[in-house]
Coordinates of C-alpha atoms in Angstrom, one line a residue:
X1 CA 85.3 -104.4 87.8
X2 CA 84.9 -101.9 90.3
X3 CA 81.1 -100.0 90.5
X4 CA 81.2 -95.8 90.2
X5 CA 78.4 -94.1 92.1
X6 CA 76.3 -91.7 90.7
X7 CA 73.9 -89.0 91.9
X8 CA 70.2 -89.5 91.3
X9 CA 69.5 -92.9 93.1
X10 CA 67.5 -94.6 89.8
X11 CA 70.9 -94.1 88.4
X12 CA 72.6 -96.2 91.5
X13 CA 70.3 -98.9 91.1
X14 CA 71.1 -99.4 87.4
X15 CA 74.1 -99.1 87.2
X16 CA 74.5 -101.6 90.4
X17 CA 72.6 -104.3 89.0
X18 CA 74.6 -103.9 85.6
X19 CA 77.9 -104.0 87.8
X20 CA 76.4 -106.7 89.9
X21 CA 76.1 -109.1 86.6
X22 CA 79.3 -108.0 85.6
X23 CA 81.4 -109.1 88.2
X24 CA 83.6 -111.3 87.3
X25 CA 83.1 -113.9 90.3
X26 CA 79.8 -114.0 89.3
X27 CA 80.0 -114.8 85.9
X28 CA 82.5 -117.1 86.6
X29 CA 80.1 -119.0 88.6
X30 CA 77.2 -119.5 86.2
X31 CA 79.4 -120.2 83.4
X32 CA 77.3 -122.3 81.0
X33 CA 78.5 -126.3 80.5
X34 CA 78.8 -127.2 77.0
X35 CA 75.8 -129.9 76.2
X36 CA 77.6 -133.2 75.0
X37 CA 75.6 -135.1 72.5
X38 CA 74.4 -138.2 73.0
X39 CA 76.6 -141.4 72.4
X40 CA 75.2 -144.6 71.0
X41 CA 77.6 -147.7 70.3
X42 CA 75.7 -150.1 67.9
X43 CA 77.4 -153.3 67.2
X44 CA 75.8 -155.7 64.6
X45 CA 76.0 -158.8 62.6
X46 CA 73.9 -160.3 59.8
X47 CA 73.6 -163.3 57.9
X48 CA 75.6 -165.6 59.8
X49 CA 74.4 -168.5 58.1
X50 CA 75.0 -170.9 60.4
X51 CA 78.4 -170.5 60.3
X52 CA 79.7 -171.9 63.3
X53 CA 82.9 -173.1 62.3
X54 CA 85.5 -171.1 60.7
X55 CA 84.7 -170.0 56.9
X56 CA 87.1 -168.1 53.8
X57 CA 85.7 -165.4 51.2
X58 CA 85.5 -168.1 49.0
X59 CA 84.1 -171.5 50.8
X60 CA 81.7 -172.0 53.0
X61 CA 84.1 -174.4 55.2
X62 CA 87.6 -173.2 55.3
X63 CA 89.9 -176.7 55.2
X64 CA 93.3 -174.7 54.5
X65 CA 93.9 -174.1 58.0
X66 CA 95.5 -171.0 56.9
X67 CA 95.1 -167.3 56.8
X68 CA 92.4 -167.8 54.3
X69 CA 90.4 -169.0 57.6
X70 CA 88.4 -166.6 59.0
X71 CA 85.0 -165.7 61.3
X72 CA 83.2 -168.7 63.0
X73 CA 81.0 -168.5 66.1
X74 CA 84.1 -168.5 68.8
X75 CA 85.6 -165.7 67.0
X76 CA 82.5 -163.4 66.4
X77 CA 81.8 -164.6 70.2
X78 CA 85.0 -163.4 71.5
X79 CA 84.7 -159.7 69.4
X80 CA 81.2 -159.2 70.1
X81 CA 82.7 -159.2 74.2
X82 CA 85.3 -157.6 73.6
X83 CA 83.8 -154.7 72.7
X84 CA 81.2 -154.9 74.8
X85 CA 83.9 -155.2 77.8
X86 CA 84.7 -151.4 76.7
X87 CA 81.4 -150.0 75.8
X88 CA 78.8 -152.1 77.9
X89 CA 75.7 -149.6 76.9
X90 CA 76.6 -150.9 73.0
X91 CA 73.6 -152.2 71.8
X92 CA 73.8 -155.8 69.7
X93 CA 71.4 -155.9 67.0
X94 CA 70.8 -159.5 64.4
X95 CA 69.6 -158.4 61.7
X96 CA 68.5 -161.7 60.2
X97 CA 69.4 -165.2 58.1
X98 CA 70.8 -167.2 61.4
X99 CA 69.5 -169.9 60.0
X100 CA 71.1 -172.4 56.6
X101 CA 74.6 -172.7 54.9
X102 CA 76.1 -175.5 56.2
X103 CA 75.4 -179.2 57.5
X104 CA 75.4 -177.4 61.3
X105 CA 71.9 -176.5 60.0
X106 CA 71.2 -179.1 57.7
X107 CA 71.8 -181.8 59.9
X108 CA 71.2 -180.0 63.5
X109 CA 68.5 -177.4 62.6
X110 CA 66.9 -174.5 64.4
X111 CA 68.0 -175.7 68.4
X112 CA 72.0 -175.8 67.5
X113 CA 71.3 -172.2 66.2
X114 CA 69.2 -170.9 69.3
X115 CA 71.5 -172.7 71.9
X116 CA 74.7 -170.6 70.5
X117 CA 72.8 -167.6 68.9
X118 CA 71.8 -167.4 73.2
X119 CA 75.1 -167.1 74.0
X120 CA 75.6 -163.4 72.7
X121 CA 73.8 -160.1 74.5
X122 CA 71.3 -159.5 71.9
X123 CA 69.0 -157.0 72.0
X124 CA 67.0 -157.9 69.1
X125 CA 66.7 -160.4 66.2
X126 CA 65.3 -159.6 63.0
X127 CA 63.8 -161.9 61.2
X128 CA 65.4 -163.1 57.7
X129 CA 63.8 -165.3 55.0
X130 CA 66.1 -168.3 55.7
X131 CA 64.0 -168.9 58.7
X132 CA 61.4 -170.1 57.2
X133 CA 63.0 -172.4 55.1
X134 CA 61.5 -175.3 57.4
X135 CA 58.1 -173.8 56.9
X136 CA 56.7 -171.9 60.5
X137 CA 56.6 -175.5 62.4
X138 CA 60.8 -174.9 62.3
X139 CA 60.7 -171.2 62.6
X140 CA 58.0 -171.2 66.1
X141 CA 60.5 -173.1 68.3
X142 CA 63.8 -171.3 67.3
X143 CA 61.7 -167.7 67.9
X144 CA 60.2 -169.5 71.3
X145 CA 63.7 -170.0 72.8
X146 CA 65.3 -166.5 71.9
X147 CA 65.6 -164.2 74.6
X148 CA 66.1 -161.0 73.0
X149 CA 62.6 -159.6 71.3
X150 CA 61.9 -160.7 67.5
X151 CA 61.0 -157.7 65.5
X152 CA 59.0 -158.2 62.0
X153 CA 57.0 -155.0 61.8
X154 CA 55.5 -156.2 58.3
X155 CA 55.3 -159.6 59.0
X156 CA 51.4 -160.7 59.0
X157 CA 51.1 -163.8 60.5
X158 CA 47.4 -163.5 61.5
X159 CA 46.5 -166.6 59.7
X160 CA 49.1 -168.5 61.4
X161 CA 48.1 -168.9 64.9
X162 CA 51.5 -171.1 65.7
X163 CA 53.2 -167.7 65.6
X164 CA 51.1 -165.4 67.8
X165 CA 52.9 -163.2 70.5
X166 CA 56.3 -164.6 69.5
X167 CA 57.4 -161.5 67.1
X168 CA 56.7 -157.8 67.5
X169 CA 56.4 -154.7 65.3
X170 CA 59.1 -153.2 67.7
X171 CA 60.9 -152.3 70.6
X172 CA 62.3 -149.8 73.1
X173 CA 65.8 -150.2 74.6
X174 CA 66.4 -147.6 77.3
X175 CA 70.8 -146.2 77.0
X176 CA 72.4 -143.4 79.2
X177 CA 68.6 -142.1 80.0
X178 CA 67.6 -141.9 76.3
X179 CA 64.8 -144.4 74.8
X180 CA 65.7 -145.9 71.9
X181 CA 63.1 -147.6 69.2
X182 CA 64.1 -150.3 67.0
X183 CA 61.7 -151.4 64.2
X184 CA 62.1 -154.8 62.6
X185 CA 61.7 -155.5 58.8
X186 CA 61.9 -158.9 56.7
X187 CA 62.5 -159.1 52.9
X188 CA 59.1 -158.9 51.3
X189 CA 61.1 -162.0 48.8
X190 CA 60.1 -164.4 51.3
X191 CA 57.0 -164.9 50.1
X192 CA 58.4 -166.8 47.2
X193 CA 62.0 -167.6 48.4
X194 CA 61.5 -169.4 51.6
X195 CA 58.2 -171.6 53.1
X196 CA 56.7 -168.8 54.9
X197 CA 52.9 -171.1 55.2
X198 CA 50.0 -168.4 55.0
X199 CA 52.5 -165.7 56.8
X200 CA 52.1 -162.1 54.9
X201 CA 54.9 -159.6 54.1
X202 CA 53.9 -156.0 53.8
X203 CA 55.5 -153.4 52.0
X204 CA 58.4 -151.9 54.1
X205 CA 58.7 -148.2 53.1
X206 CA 54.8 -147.6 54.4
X207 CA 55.5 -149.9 57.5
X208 CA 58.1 -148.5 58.3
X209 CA 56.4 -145.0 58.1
X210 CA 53.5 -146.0 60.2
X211 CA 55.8 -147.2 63.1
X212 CA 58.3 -144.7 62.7
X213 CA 55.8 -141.8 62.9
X214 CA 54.1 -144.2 65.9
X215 CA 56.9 -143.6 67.9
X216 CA 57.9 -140.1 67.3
X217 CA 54.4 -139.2 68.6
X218 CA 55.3 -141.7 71.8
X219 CA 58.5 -139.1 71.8
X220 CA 60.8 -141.9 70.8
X221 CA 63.2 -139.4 69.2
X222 CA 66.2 -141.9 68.4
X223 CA 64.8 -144.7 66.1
X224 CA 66.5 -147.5 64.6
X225 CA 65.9 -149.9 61.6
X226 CA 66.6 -153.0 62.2
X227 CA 66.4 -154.3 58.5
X228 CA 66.6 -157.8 56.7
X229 CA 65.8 -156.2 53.2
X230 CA 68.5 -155.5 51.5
X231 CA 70.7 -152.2 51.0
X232 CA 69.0 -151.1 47.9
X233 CA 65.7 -151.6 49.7
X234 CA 67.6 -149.7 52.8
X235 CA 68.7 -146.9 50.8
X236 CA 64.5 -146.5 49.4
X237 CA 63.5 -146.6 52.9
X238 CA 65.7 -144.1 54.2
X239 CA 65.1 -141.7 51.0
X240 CA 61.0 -142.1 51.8
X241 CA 60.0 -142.7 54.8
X242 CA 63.1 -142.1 56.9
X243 CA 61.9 -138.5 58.2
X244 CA 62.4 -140.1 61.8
X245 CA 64.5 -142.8 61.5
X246 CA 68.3 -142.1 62.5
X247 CA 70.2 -145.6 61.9
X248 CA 69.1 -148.6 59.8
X249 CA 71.4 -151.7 60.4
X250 CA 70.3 -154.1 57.4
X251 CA 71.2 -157.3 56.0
X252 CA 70.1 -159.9 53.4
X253 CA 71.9 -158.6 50.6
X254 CA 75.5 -159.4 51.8
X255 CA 76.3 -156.0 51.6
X256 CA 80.0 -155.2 52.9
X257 CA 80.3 -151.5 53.4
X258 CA 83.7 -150.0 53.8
X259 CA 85.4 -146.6 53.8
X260 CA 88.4 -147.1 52.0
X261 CA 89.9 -150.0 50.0
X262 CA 88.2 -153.5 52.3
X263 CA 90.9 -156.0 54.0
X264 CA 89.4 -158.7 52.5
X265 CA 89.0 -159.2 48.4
X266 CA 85.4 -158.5 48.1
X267 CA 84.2 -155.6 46.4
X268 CA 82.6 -153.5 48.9
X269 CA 79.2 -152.2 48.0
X270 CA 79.8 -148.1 49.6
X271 CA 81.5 -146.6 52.3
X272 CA 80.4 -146.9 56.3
X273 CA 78.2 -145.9 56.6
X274 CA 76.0 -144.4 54.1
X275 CA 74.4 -141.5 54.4
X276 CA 71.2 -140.5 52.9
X277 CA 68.6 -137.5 53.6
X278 CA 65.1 -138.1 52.6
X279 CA 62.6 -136.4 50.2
X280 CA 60.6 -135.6 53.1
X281 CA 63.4 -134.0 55.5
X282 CA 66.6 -133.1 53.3
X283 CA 68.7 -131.5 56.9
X284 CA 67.7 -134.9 58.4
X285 CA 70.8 -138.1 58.0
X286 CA 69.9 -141.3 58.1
X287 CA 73.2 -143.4 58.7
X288 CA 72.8 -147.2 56.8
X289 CA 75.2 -149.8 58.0
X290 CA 75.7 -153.6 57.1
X291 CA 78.5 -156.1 57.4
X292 CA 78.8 -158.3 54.8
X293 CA 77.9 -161.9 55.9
X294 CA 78.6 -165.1 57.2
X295 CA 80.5 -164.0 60.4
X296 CA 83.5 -162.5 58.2
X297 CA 82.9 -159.0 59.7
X298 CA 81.2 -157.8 62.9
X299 CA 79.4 -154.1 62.6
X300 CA 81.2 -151.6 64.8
X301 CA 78.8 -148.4 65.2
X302 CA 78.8 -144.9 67.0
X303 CA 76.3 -142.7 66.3
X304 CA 76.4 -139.1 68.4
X305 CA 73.1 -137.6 68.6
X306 CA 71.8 -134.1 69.8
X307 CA 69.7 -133.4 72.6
X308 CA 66.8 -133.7 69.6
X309 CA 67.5 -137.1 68.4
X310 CA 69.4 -135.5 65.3
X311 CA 72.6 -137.4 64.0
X312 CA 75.5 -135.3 64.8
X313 CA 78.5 -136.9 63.4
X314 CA 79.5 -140.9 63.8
X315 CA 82.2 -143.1 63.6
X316 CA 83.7 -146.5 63.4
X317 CA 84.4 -149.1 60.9
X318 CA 83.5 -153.3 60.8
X319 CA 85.9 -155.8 62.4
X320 CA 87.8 -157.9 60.3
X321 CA 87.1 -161.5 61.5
X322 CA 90.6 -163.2 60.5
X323 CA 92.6 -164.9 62.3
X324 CA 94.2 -162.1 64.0
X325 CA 91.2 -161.9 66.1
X326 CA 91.7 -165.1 68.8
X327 CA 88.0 -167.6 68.9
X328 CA 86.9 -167.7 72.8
X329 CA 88.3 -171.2 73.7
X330 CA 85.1 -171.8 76.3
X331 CA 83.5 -171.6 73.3
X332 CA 85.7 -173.6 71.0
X333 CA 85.1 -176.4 73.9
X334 CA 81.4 -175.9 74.0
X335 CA 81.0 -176.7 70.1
X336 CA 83.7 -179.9 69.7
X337 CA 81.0 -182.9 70.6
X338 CA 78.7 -181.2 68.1
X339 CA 81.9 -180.8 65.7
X340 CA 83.0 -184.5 66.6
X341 CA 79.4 -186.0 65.7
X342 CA 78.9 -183.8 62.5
X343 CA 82.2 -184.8 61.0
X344 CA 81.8 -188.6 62.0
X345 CA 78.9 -188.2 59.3
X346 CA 79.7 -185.7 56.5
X347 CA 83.9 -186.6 56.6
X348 CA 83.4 -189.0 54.3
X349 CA 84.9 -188.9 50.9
X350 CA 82.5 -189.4 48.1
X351 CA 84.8 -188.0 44.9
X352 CA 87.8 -186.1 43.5
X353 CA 87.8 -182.9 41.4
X354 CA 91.3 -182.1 40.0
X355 CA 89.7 -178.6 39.9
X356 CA 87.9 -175.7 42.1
X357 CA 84.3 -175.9 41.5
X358 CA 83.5 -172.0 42.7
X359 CA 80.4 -170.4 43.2
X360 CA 82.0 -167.1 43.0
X361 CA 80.4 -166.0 39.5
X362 CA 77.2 -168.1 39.7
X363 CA 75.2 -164.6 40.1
X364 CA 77.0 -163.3 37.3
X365 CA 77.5 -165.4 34.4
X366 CA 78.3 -169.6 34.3
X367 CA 79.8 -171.4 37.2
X368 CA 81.4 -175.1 37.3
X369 CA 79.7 -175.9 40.6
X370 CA 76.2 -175.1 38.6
X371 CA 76.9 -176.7 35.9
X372 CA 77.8 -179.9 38.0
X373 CA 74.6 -179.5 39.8
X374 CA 72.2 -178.8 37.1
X375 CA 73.9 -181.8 35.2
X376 CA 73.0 -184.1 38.1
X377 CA 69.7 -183.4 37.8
X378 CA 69.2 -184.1 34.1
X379 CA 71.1 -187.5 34.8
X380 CA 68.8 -188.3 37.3
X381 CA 66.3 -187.4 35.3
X382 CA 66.6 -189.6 32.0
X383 CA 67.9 -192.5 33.9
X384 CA 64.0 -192.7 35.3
X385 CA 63.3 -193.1 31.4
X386 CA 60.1 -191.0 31.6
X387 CA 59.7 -189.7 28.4
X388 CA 61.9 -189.2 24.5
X389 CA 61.7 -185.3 25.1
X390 CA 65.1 -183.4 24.9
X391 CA 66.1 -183.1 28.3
X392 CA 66.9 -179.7 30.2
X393 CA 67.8 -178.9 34.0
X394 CA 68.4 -175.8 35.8
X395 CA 69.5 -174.4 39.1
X396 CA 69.6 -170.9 40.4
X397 CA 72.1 -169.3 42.3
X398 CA 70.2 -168.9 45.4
X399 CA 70.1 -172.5 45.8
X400 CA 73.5 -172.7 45.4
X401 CA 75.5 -172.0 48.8
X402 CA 78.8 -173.2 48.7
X403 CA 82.1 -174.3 46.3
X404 CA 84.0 -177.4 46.3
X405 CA 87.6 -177.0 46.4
X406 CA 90.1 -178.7 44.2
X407 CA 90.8 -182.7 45.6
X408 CA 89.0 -184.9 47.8
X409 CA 84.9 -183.6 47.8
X410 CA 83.2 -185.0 51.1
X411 CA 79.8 -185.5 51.8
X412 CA 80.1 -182.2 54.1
X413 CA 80.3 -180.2 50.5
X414 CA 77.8 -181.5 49.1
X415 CA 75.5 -180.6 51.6
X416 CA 77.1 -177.4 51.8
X417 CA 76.9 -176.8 48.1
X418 CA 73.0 -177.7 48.4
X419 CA 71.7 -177.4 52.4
X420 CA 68.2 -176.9 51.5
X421 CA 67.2 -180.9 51.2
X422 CA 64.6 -180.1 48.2
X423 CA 63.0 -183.0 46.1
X424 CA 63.5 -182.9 42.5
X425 CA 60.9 -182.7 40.3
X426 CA 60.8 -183.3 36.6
X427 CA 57.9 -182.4 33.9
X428 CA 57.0 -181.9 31.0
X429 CA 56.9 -178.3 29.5
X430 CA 56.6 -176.4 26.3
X431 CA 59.7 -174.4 24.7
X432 CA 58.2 -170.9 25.1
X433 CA 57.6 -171.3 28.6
X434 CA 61.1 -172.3 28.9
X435 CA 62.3 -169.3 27.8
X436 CA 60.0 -167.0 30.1
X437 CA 61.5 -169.8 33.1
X438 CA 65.1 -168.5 32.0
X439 CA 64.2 -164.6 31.8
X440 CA 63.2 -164.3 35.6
X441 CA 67.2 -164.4 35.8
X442 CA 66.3 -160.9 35.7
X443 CA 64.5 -160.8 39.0
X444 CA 65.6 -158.9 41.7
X445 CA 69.1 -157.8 40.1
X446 CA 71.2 -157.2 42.8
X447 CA 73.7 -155.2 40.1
X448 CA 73.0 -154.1 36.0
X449 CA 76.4 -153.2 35.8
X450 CA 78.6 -155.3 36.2
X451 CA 75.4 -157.6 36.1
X452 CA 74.4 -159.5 39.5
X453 CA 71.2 -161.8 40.1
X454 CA 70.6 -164.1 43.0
X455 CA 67.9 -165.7 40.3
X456 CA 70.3 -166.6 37.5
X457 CA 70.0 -169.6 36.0
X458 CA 72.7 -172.3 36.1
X459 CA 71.9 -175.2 33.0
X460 CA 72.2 -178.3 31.7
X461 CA 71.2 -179.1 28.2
X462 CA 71.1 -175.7 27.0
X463 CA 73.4 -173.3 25.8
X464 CA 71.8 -169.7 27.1
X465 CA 72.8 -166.4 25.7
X466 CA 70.8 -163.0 28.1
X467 CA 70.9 -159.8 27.0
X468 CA 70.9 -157.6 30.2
X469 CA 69.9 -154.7 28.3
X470 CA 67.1 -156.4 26.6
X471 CA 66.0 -158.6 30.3
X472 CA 65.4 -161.3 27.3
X473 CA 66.9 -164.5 26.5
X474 CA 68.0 -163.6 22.9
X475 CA 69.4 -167.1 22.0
X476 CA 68.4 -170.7 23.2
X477 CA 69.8 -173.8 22.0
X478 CA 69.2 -177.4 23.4
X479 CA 71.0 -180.4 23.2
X480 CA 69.1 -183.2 20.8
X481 CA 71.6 -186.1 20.8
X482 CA 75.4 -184.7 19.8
X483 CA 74.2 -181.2 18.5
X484 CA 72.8 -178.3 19.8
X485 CA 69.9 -176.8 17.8
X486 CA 67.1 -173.4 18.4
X487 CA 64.8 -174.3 20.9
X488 CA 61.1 -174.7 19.5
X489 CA 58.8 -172.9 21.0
X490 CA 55.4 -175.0 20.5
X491 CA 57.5 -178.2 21.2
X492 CA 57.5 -179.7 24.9
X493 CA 60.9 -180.6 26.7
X494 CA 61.5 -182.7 29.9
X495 CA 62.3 -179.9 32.4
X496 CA 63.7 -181.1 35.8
X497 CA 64.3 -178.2 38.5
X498 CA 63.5 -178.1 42.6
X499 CA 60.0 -178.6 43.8
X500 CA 60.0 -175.3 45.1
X501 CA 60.6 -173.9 41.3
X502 CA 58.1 -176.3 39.9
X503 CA 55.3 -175.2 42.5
X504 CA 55.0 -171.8 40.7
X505 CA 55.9 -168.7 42.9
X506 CA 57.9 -166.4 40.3
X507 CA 57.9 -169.3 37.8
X508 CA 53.8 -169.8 37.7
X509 CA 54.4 -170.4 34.2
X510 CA 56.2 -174.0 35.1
X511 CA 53.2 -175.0 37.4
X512 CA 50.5 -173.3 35.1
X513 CA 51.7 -175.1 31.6
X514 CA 53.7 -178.0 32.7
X515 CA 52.5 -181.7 33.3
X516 CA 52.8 -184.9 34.4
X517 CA 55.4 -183.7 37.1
X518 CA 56.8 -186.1 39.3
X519 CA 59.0 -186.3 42.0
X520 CA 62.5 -188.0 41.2
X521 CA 64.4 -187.6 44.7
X522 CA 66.3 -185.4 47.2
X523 CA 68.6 -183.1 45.4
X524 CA 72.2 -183.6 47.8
X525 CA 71.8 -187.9 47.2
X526 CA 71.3 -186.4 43.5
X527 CA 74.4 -184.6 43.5
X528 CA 76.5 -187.3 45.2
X529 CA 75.5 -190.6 42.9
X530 CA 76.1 -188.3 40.3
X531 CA 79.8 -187.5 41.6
X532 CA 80.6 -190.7 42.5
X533 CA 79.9 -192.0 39.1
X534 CA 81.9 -188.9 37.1
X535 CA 84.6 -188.6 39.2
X536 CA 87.3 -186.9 38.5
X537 CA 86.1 -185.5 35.6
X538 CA 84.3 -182.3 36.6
X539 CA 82.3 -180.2 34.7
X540 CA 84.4 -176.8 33.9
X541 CA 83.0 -173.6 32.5
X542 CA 81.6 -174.5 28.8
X543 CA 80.2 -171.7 27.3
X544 CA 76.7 -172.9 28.9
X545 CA 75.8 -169.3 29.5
X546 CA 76.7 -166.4 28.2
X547 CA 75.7 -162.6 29.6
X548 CA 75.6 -159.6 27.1
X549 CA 74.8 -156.2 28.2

């Protein structure tokens, strides 16, 4: 553009500057660069479980040698750095339950699990309610040797001095000149399903509040949740106190999220991520991710953020842990003395089941692998001739942690099916109190329809009928000699269940109202005299337990 001149000289001036920003080389040279947003690659795992060798949707310890094997540590090992050979600013969140699943825990305990767990760039563990299965004395040396920080934000453990200093509310991780908070959270269930000693769990959505709004002020304007809670839990968090948080990577509830129909057959519990806006903030997203469990899928996260710390878009989808995906063989070589001694102990063959004993349907209605456990219990039981009282037994599904497989049953299932080593106890107890023990199947539904309980009861002795509508037990028959007849209320029964039932928690009615309990043995040398002296004939499903809506 070429500049005309004019006559007065205010008129020269003007229109000289307004040709001088006109012309083109200028412009051209204070053309304005597009602001990129901000790229964070998040790549997470929960509830591994101790699975270190390779596992199947169905069992705990894949044996087919097959493409039904899938995850183990030197698989999720070689993904986790793969990915991280492509995006090394990725962070690697844990977001809890390491610990229990198998006879790797069982029989090695919390150092196996640090001395691999180690091995992978973490930057930061939460904390899930399996660690404390060994009370704190086995949780304070696994925490001690981690490197990455432990986050428990709503973990008070002021009245256990063994476990000062070793976890923190959160943490900052500094990517691509942006800070970064993460916030850790356990399930507040630990309190009654684990040995958490005089440790405290807060409630999450006001914890996470207070830290969330702690770091904003600190002008932390990227914050993630790094949750072991659950996804419904998640989903309440983010809808009311997730004004500033941006991603919450959770576990605990097994979750698989997928967009899309999943590559493996498990019903997956909403696309990934989800999305929700909170009460507080309806523009804001908070982005909710999770990845199933016990190394079958690894979380693979990218979150693009604006210059404010607002989610812009995202993308990315969980790896499919089959065997498609190689296992690092330094890793392989690293595990195979611990491998060689394990199997040297639990190899052994110790029965026969002409049938799979599944687990699949034990938080949904009966299972065969329940009813064989609950029925070793009531054997054990009335062999110790304590009493003439009708005998019942009962097992829920969260003690139960694995299948056994149609043929030879091993040791190693066994202690698969029950890796928590509890004592058996057996009491006496009256009917009605029975039937409020049988109702908490109700607790902490992980699904009303189709019905899903981690606290379902599996029996022996009873035939149940629960109506899900009613959260009742609306029919409750018990064995007396060849018959089943209606459970008396007023009349006492000999109840066996775990210690940690019989000690109260949920059940306070058991510890309250029953007596003269006694101990009667570990539960796994239960559960193999009892196979040893039914085999091959397993227990099958027998209309034990019925679910109504």
């Amino acid at each position: 553009m070429t500049c005309k001149h004019f006559v007065t000289v205010k008129s020269v001036v003007c229109i000289s500057v307004l040709c001088f920003f006109l012309n083109k080389s200028f412009v051209s040279s204070f053309v304005l660069k597009k602001i990129e947003p901000f790229r964070l690659d998040i790549i997470h795992y929960n509830d591994f479980h101790d699975r270190f060798e390779e596992t199947s949707v169905d069992y705990p310890l894949c044996s087919t040698n097959d493409s039904r094997c899938l995850g183990g540590f030197a698989r999720l090992y070689h993904e986790v750095m793969a990915l991280k050979r492509t995006r090394p600013d990725a962070l690697l969140l844990n977001a809890g339950d390491s610990f229990q699943g198998t006879y790797w825990y069982t029989l090695l305990k919390w150092n196996m699990t640090q001395h691999f767990i180690n091995m992978l760039p973490n930057d930061a563990h939460a904390l899930g309610n399996h660690e404390f299965d060994d009370h704190v004395s086995g949780l304070v040396p696994y925490i001690s040797a981690l490197r990455a920080p432990v986050l428990a934000a709503n973990m008070d453990a002021s009245r256990e001095p063994r476990l000062q200093g070793l976890a923190q509310a959160h943490t900052v991780l500094e990517r691509g000149g942006r800070s970064v908070g993460v916030i850790g959270l356990i399930t507040t269930e630990t309190a009654y399903s684990s040995s958490p000693d005089g440790v405290v769990f807060l409630d999450p959505v006001n914890t996470t509040k207070f830290y969330a709004e702690k770091l904003n002020r600190e002008g932390i304007d990227i914050i993630i949740l790094l949750s072991h809670c659950g996804l419904i839990v998640d989903k309440k968090i983010a809808k009311e106190a997730g004004e500033h948080i941006d991603v919450i990577v959770g576990g605990h509830s097994h979750s698989l999220l997928w967009s899309g129909t999943p590559p493996s057959p498990e019903l997956a519990q909403g696309p990934y991520p989800v999305v929700v806006s909170p009460d507080s903030a309806p523009g804001h997203k908070v982005v909710i991710v999770q990845a199933s469990a016990y190394s079958k899928y690894l979380g693979n996260l990218t979150v693009f953020f604006d210059d404010e710390g607002e989610v812009q878009h995202f993308e990315g989808t969980p790896v499919f842990l089959n065997r498609s995906i190689p296992e690092d063989p330094s890793i392989k070589a690293l595990m195979q003395p611990y491998s060689d001694k394990l199997h040297s102990i639990v190899g052994e063959v110790v029965g026969y089941s002409p049938h799979d004993l599944s687990s699949a349907s034990c938080d949904s209605g009966e299972c065969a692998v329940g009813n064989l456990v609950a029925d070793s219990y009531l054997d054990a039981a009335k062999s110790k001739n304590i009493s003439n009282l009708p005998h019942v037994a009962f097992i829920t599904k969260s003690n139960l942690r694995g299948s056994v497989s149609k043929g030879d049953i091993t040791r190693g299932d066994l202690i698969t099916t029950l890796p928590f080593s509890n004592q058996i106890v057996t009491l006496a107890l009256k009917g009605k109190y029975l039937v409020q023990a049988f109702e908490k199947s109700f607790l902490h539904m992980w699904s009303e329809d189709p019905f899903a309980s981690p606290s379902l009861t599996q029996v022996s002795g009873v035939q149940l009928t629960l109506s899900v509508k009613q959260l009742k037990a609306v029919k409750v028959l018990v064995r007396e000699g060849d018959e089943f007849v209606p459970l008396d209320p007023e009349r006492e029964y000999q109840l066996t269940v775990t210690d940690f039932v019989a000690k109260g928690g949920h059940y306070s009615m058991i510890s309250e109202y029953g007596r003269d309990a006694r101990s009667i043995g570990l539960d796994r040398e239960m559960l193999e005299n009892y196979v040893k002296k039914i085999t091959p004939n397993m227990p099958t499903l027998e209309n034990r337990l019925t679910i109504i809506p």
